């Protein structure tokens, strides 16, 4: 481990990034957000948050009071899953571990919002088959890629376009998951509608070829997400619901900005959310992945989509906006973006490697490099062993 080289930090403590902001019921003391970061350290069987390391990981990253943390994606049900080492929020065993994590974050004076996740066609079909579960998406047989298609065919779990009854069941599962989170002490929930997962598969015409009221037009492709939002708002209150989109994302074989109609699709959805907001049901925030990150597996600068921007959202949505995507190495961009009263900045990969990221961004301190090969492995290494800045200096790390 070492500090990032060829990077000149800028202290941001005198910018709006460190002005308080209300998100739902939370009075944040800074506008830095830890976004959902899958780490694949949950226990199998049971998709249970890691009993030995997870609490310490979230504790380390919530030490700066008044910080907002969005958890790693958590499956709403077994059918929504398909990765053995990602956590869920459907069972009492899972919630026991989450309760201890939520409690620790609250003891630090910070806030925590679980991300509700359903994989759809991004799941491993053989894992679902083993557990007697379907391989779901918006449509039959439109596979993410040829590898997934052959996996599905080899294990005889072909990709299945959800029936309307199954769509309604997913909505019930989102509600069940949200109730579990709120009754376990979460400050709100984030609905995962980004990065090529199930909801994104309904939004995007590349994966949604349905002929019923859930496909075939901009309005129809928005129906699933808006039905989920309406039921979540009914159940837990709009101030406890956030939502994440990746309008330019291509991860999971989504259209990205090359599809000339994709922005119209997101403008429509966000417009319908703003209509609801103006009738008294404003969500706590909308969270957007920046076009500079079209595929989170790529390293900084790779795969950036330079023909578009998320600035469109400001003319439609009048609530809080969280923006994520390679900001840690661009403090000068952050300084500009936070000049308004409603923009928050999510720092993903560098929150993995800098438990004290909030302090480092405030003071303009060097950043620990992250180790990508330890992002998704069952080890405490690369999870809870990154040093704070003070610890790094005492380990002899040099600023040079
Ligand atoms: C790109 C990656 C690895 C990824 C993993 C998990 C989630 C929930 C996500 O949104 C993105």
XYZ file of C-alpha atoms and ligand atoms in Angstrom:
411
model
C 0.000 0.000 0.000
C 1.146 3.575 -0.691
C -0.114 7.064 -1.464
C -1.452 7.961 -4.906
C 1.324 9.535 -6.988
C 0.965 12.364 -9.529
C -2.027 13.763 -7.644
C -2.197 17.250 -6.153
C -4.920 17.368 -3.490
C -6.789 20.598 -2.797
C -8.252 21.243 0.688
C -12.015 21.558 0.337
C -12.949 22.300 3.953
C -13.791 25.920 3.118
C -16.147 24.942 0.273
C -19.832 24.021 0.380
C -18.717 20.382 0.559
C -18.403 20.967 4.294
C -21.614 22.923 4.763
C -24.425 21.034 6.534
C -27.268 19.686 4.399
C -30.490 17.872 5.247
C -31.087 14.541 3.501
C -34.377 13.020 4.639
C -34.288 13.079 8.446
C -30.476 13.303 8.442
C -28.623 16.545 9.193
C -25.334 15.854 7.458
C -22.295 17.886 8.501
C -20.598 17.382 5.139
C -21.699 16.619 1.582
C -19.342 13.664 1.120
C -21.202 10.387 0.645
C -19.826 6.875 0.758
C -21.647 5.231 -2.170
C -22.665 1.574 -2.478
C -19.490 -0.522 -2.740
C -19.896 -4.238 -3.231
C -17.104 -6.116 -1.463
C -18.227 -9.776 -1.666
C -17.427 -10.636 1.969
C -20.880 -11.832 3.079
C -21.255 -15.363 4.423
C -22.652 -18.200 2.312
C -25.110 -19.765 2.861
C -27.462 -17.062 4.008
C -26.004 -13.918 2.351
C -25.216 -12.628 5.845
C -23.048 -9.510 6.325
C -19.602 -10.596 7.495
C -19.851 -11.167 11.251
C -16.113 -10.600 11.791
C -15.221 -7.646 9.598
C -18.248 -5.704 8.290
C -19.003 -3.741 11.430
C -15.338 -2.644 11.697
C -15.286 -1.653 7.994
C -18.362 0.584 8.314
C -17.215 1.878 11.723
C -13.865 3.009 10.277
C -15.590 4.901 7.441
C -18.217 6.646 9.577
C -15.908 8.185 12.196
C -16.360 11.719 10.866
C -19.688 12.686 12.528
C -22.499 13.675 10.193
C -21.334 11.598 7.221
C -23.775 9.690 4.985
C -22.979 6.105 4.119
C -24.889 4.087 1.539
C -24.242 0.390 2.104
C -23.061 -2.113 -0.467
C -25.909 -3.506 -2.549
C -28.099 -5.849 -0.487
C -30.488 -8.350 -2.075
C -34.200 -7.872 -1.347
C -34.911 -11.619 -1.612
C -33.224 -14.901 -2.627
C -34.821 -14.563 -6.089
C -33.264 -11.099 -6.444
C -29.829 -12.509 -5.663
C -27.433 -14.847 -7.431
C -24.057 -13.985 -5.877
C -23.172 -16.102 -2.820
C -21.025 -13.509 -1.041
C -23.187 -10.397 -1.349
C -25.469 -9.647 1.625
C -29.235 -9.598 1.772
C -31.831 -7.708 3.787
C -34.663 -10.248 3.687
C -33.958 -12.488 6.709
C -33.759 -12.003 10.476
C -30.224 -13.465 10.511
C -29.094 -10.818 8.016
C -30.835 -8.036 9.920
C -29.161 -9.044 13.184
C -25.793 -8.243 11.618
C -27.085 -5.100 9.918
C -28.516 -3.831 13.210
C -25.063 -3.978 14.795
C -23.589 -2.149 11.791
C -26.294 0.543 11.858
C -25.781 0.968 15.613
C -22.037 1.444 15.252
C -22.448 4.046 12.487
C -24.991 5.923 14.607
C -22.644 5.823 17.626
C -20.175 7.707 15.403
C -22.851 10.332 14.723
C -23.175 9.304 11.092
C -26.004 7.934 8.956
C -26.537 4.776 6.948
C -28.789 3.965 4.016
C -28.851 0.358 2.721
C -28.983 -0.054 -1.063
C -31.798 -2.404 -2.188
C -30.526 -4.588 -5.012
C -32.003 -7.065 -7.500
C -29.660 -8.579 -10.064
C -31.879 -9.805 -12.884
C -29.781 -11.018 -15.801
C -26.522 -9.999 -14.099
C -26.928 -12.934 -11.681
C -25.124 -16.259 -12.059
C -27.771 -18.608 -13.536
C -26.092 -21.706 -12.109
C -26.226 -20.248 -8.586
C -29.938 -19.525 -8.974
C -30.502 -22.991 -10.474
C -28.747 -24.613 -7.486
C -31.202 -22.832 -5.213
C -34.245 -23.663 -7.357
C -34.660 -20.054 -8.475
C -35.382 -18.440 -11.858
C -32.913 -16.443 -13.959
C -34.972 -13.243 -14.318
C -34.961 -10.136 -16.469
C -37.359 -7.809 -18.274
C -37.468 -10.095 -21.308
C -36.786 -13.699 -22.276
C -33.468 -14.565 -23.745
C -31.829 -11.160 -24.198
C -28.623 -12.110 -22.431
C -26.054 -9.678 -21.015
C -23.385 -11.463 -23.089
C -22.583 -14.773 -24.772
C -20.848 -16.100 -21.645
C -24.012 -15.629 -19.565
C -26.086 -17.164 -22.351
C -23.985 -20.310 -22.455
C -23.975 -20.534 -18.643
C -27.787 -20.312 -18.636
C -28.130 -22.949 -21.349
C -25.590 -25.295 -19.763
C -27.378 -25.264 -16.399
C -30.824 -25.224 -18.065
C -31.899 -22.002 -16.336
C -32.786 -19.875 -19.356
C -33.321 -16.135 -18.904
C -36.958 -15.502 -18.059
C -38.984 -12.355 -18.795
C -40.975 -11.632 -15.630
C -44.704 -12.175 -15.695
C -46.891 -9.434 -14.261
C -47.510 -11.567 -11.185
C -43.757 -11.943 -10.680
C -43.295 -8.180 -11.138
C -45.807 -7.607 -8.358
C -43.901 -10.091 -6.173
C -40.651 -8.168 -6.705
C -42.438 -4.996 -5.616
C -43.627 -6.767 -2.450
C -40.043 -7.941 -1.866
C -38.748 -4.354 -2.137
C -41.306 -3.316 0.460
C -40.398 -6.204 2.763
C -36.711 -5.335 2.456
C -37.298 -1.632 3.086
C -39.404 -2.385 6.182
C -36.666 -4.688 7.476
C -34.076 -1.934 7.038
C -36.131 0.822 8.635
C -37.224 -1.342 11.569
C -33.562 -2.297 12.098
C -32.521 1.341 12.462
C -31.530 2.460 8.946
C -31.938 6.153 8.153
C -33.444 5.411 4.741
C -32.977 3.125 1.745
C -31.518 3.589 -1.713
C -33.329 1.924 -4.619
C -30.712 0.537 -7.010
C -31.837 1.426 -10.547
C -28.338 1.669 -12.062
C -25.455 -0.371 -13.456
C -27.389 -2.838 -15.579
C -29.231 -4.614 -12.763
C -32.891 -5.610 -12.799
C -34.590 -2.207 -12.680
C -32.120 -0.880 -15.257
C -33.007 -3.874 -17.459
C -36.607 -2.628 -17.483
C -35.635 1.019 -18.143
C -33.321 0.297 -21.068
C -34.744 -0.689 -24.496
C -31.607 -2.759 -25.115
C -32.837 -5.308 -22.550
C -36.579 -4.600 -22.377
C -38.413 -5.892 -25.457
C -41.719 -6.434 -23.668
C -45.001 -5.979 -25.522
C -47.134 -5.363 -22.427
C -47.545 -2.225 -20.306
C -44.011 -2.640 -18.959
C -42.292 -2.244 -22.308
C -42.390 -0.768 -25.794
C -42.352 2.943 -24.899
C -40.609 5.426 -22.620
C -43.660 5.527 -20.367
C -44.008 1.759 -20.199
C -40.322 1.128 -19.458
C -40.640 3.556 -16.548
C -43.635 1.756 -15.088
C -41.784 -0.849 -12.985
C -39.556 1.655 -11.229
C -42.358 4.129 -10.622
C -44.571 1.390 -9.163
C -41.735 0.407 -6.809
C -41.155 4.040 -5.821
C -44.856 4.659 -5.155
C -45.165 1.591 -2.922
C -41.901 2.340 -1.092
C -43.006 5.932 -0.467
C -46.362 4.669 0.781
C -44.621 2.274 3.162
C -41.632 4.170 4.554
C -42.173 7.795 3.505
C -40.566 9.683 0.609
C -37.976 11.253 2.921
C -36.563 7.776 3.532
C -36.182 6.831 -0.127
C -33.313 7.648 -2.470
C -32.701 6.277 -5.949
C -29.588 5.613 -8.036
C -29.309 5.837 -11.856
C -26.437 5.480 -14.311
C -27.868 7.225 -17.401
C -24.669 6.813 -19.438
C -23.676 3.419 -18.026
C -22.832 0.545 -20.364
C -21.967 -1.907 -17.567
C -24.134 -5.019 -17.808
C -24.535 -4.303 -21.557
C -26.745 -1.277 -21.121
C -27.210 1.253 -23.936
C -25.217 4.161 -22.552
C -25.170 7.564 -24.233
C -24.803 6.174 -27.751
C -28.553 5.465 -27.783
C -30.056 8.838 -28.792
C -33.295 8.131 -26.906
C -31.752 7.141 -23.580
C -31.670 10.661 -22.146
C -35.343 11.100 -23.008
C -35.987 7.958 -20.996
C -34.213 9.299 -17.909
C -35.689 12.779 -18.295
C -39.129 11.200 -18.313
C -38.510 9.107 -15.182
C -36.928 12.002 -13.284
C -39.724 14.280 -14.443
C -42.306 11.869 -13.028
C -40.342 11.814 -9.738
C -40.388 15.628 -9.673
C -44.149 15.638 -10.372
C -44.576 13.372 -7.335
C -42.272 15.657 -5.346
C -44.409 18.684 -6.171
C -47.403 16.826 -4.801
C -45.615 16.426 -1.459
C -43.711 13.196 -2.088
C -40.166 14.393 -2.704
C -37.555 11.633 -2.456
C -34.592 12.299 -0.180
C -32.260 12.408 -3.177
C -31.471 11.234 -6.683
C -28.012 9.665 -7.060
C -26.317 9.690 -10.478
C -23.234 7.909 -11.774
C -21.199 10.314 -13.901
C -20.519 9.666 -17.625
C -16.798 9.586 -16.826
C -17.542 6.134 -15.357
C -19.499 4.022 -17.834
C -18.126 0.764 -16.417
C -17.031 0.630 -12.754
C -14.640 -2.205 -13.542
C -12.535 0.101 -15.681
C -9.837 2.229 -14.042
C -10.034 6.011 -13.807
C -10.221 7.656 -17.230
C -11.018 4.464 -19.150
C -14.370 4.212 -20.903
C -15.435 7.782 -20.105
C -18.370 9.031 -22.214
C -17.410 12.571 -23.160
C -20.517 13.533 -25.168
C -22.892 13.893 -22.241
C -23.305 15.309 -18.752
C -25.564 14.833 -15.754
C -26.192 18.575 -15.618
C -29.549 17.918 -17.345
C -31.007 16.782 -14.051
C -30.884 20.253 -12.473
C -33.511 21.581 -14.865
C -35.922 18.782 -13.935
C -35.260 17.611 -10.341
C -35.343 20.297 -7.641
C -34.227 18.156 -4.709
C -30.901 16.805 -3.461
C -28.527 15.260 -6.000
C -25.666 12.904 -5.228
C -23.044 12.651 -7.989
C -20.580 9.748 -8.160
C -17.742 8.870 -10.468
C -14.005 9.426 -10.122
C -14.191 12.682 -8.152
C -11.436 11.924 -5.632
C -8.719 12.765 -8.141
C -10.582 15.841 -9.380
C -11.046 18.167 -6.362
C -11.184 21.119 -8.732
C -14.352 19.700 -10.332
C -15.868 19.032 -6.903
C -15.231 22.630 -5.871
C -17.296 23.796 -8.855
C -20.106 21.243 -8.528
C -20.854 21.968 -4.878
C -21.392 25.689 -5.367
C -25.155 25.112 -5.192
C -27.187 24.145 -2.128
C -28.196 20.618 -3.136
C -25.286 18.712 -4.675
C -23.469 16.015 -2.696
C -20.400 14.110 -3.910
C -19.901 10.348 -3.557
C -16.350 9.006 -3.400
C -16.330 5.271 -4.107
C -13.021 3.519 -4.645
C -11.069 5.973 -2.507
C -13.443 5.452 0.402
C -12.376 1.804 0.206
C -8.703 2.679 0.656
C -9.086 5.772 2.872
C -11.190 5.117 5.980
C -10.620 8.767 6.959
C -11.470 10.092 3.511
C -13.597 12.933 4.892
C -10.603 14.371 6.761
C -8.296 13.889 3.797
C -10.653 15.712 1.440
C -11.136 18.510 3.969
C -7.420 19.034 4.527
C -6.196 18.166 1.030
C -4.103 15.234 2.233
C -2.520 12.501 0.093
C -4.759 9.511 -0.632
C -3.983 5.835 -0.097
C -3.949 3.919 -3.355
C -6.589 1.180 -3.579
C -5.843 -2.463 -4.397
C -8.350 -3.533 -7.015
C -7.418 -7.222 -6.657
C -8.759 -7.077 -3.098
C -12.088 -5.416 -3.912
C -14.077 -8.658 -4.097
C -12.197 -11.310 -2.114
C -13.010 -13.044 1.178
C -10.175 -11.480 3.165
C -9.763 -8.847 5.850
C -6.798 -7.655 3.792
C -7.896 -4.842 1.526
C -11.032 -4.384 3.634
C -10.282 -3.125 7.143
C -6.474 -2.837 7.009
C -6.109 0.467 5.127
C -4.392 3.012 7.434
C -5.630 6.482 8.296
C -3.307 9.281 7.233
C -1.740 9.483 10.702
C -1.254 5.731 10.776
C 0.276 5.825 7.292
C 2.827 8.436 8.386
C 3.710 6.364 11.444
C 4.201 3.431 9.083
C 6.775 5.568 7.290
C 4.762 6.259 4.150
C 6.270 9.304 2.494
C 4.409 12.188 0.919
C 7.041 12.374 -1.811
C -19.569 -2.526 -10.984
C -19.690 -3.224 -9.925
C -18.594 -4.139 -9.543
C -20.885 -3.180 -9.101
C -21.079 -4.142 -8.137
C -22.204 -4.096 -7.350
C -23.132 -3.090 -7.491
C -24.353 -3.033 -6.594
C -22.931 -2.112 -8.470
O -23.863 -1.146 -8.603
C -21.811 -2.159 -9.275
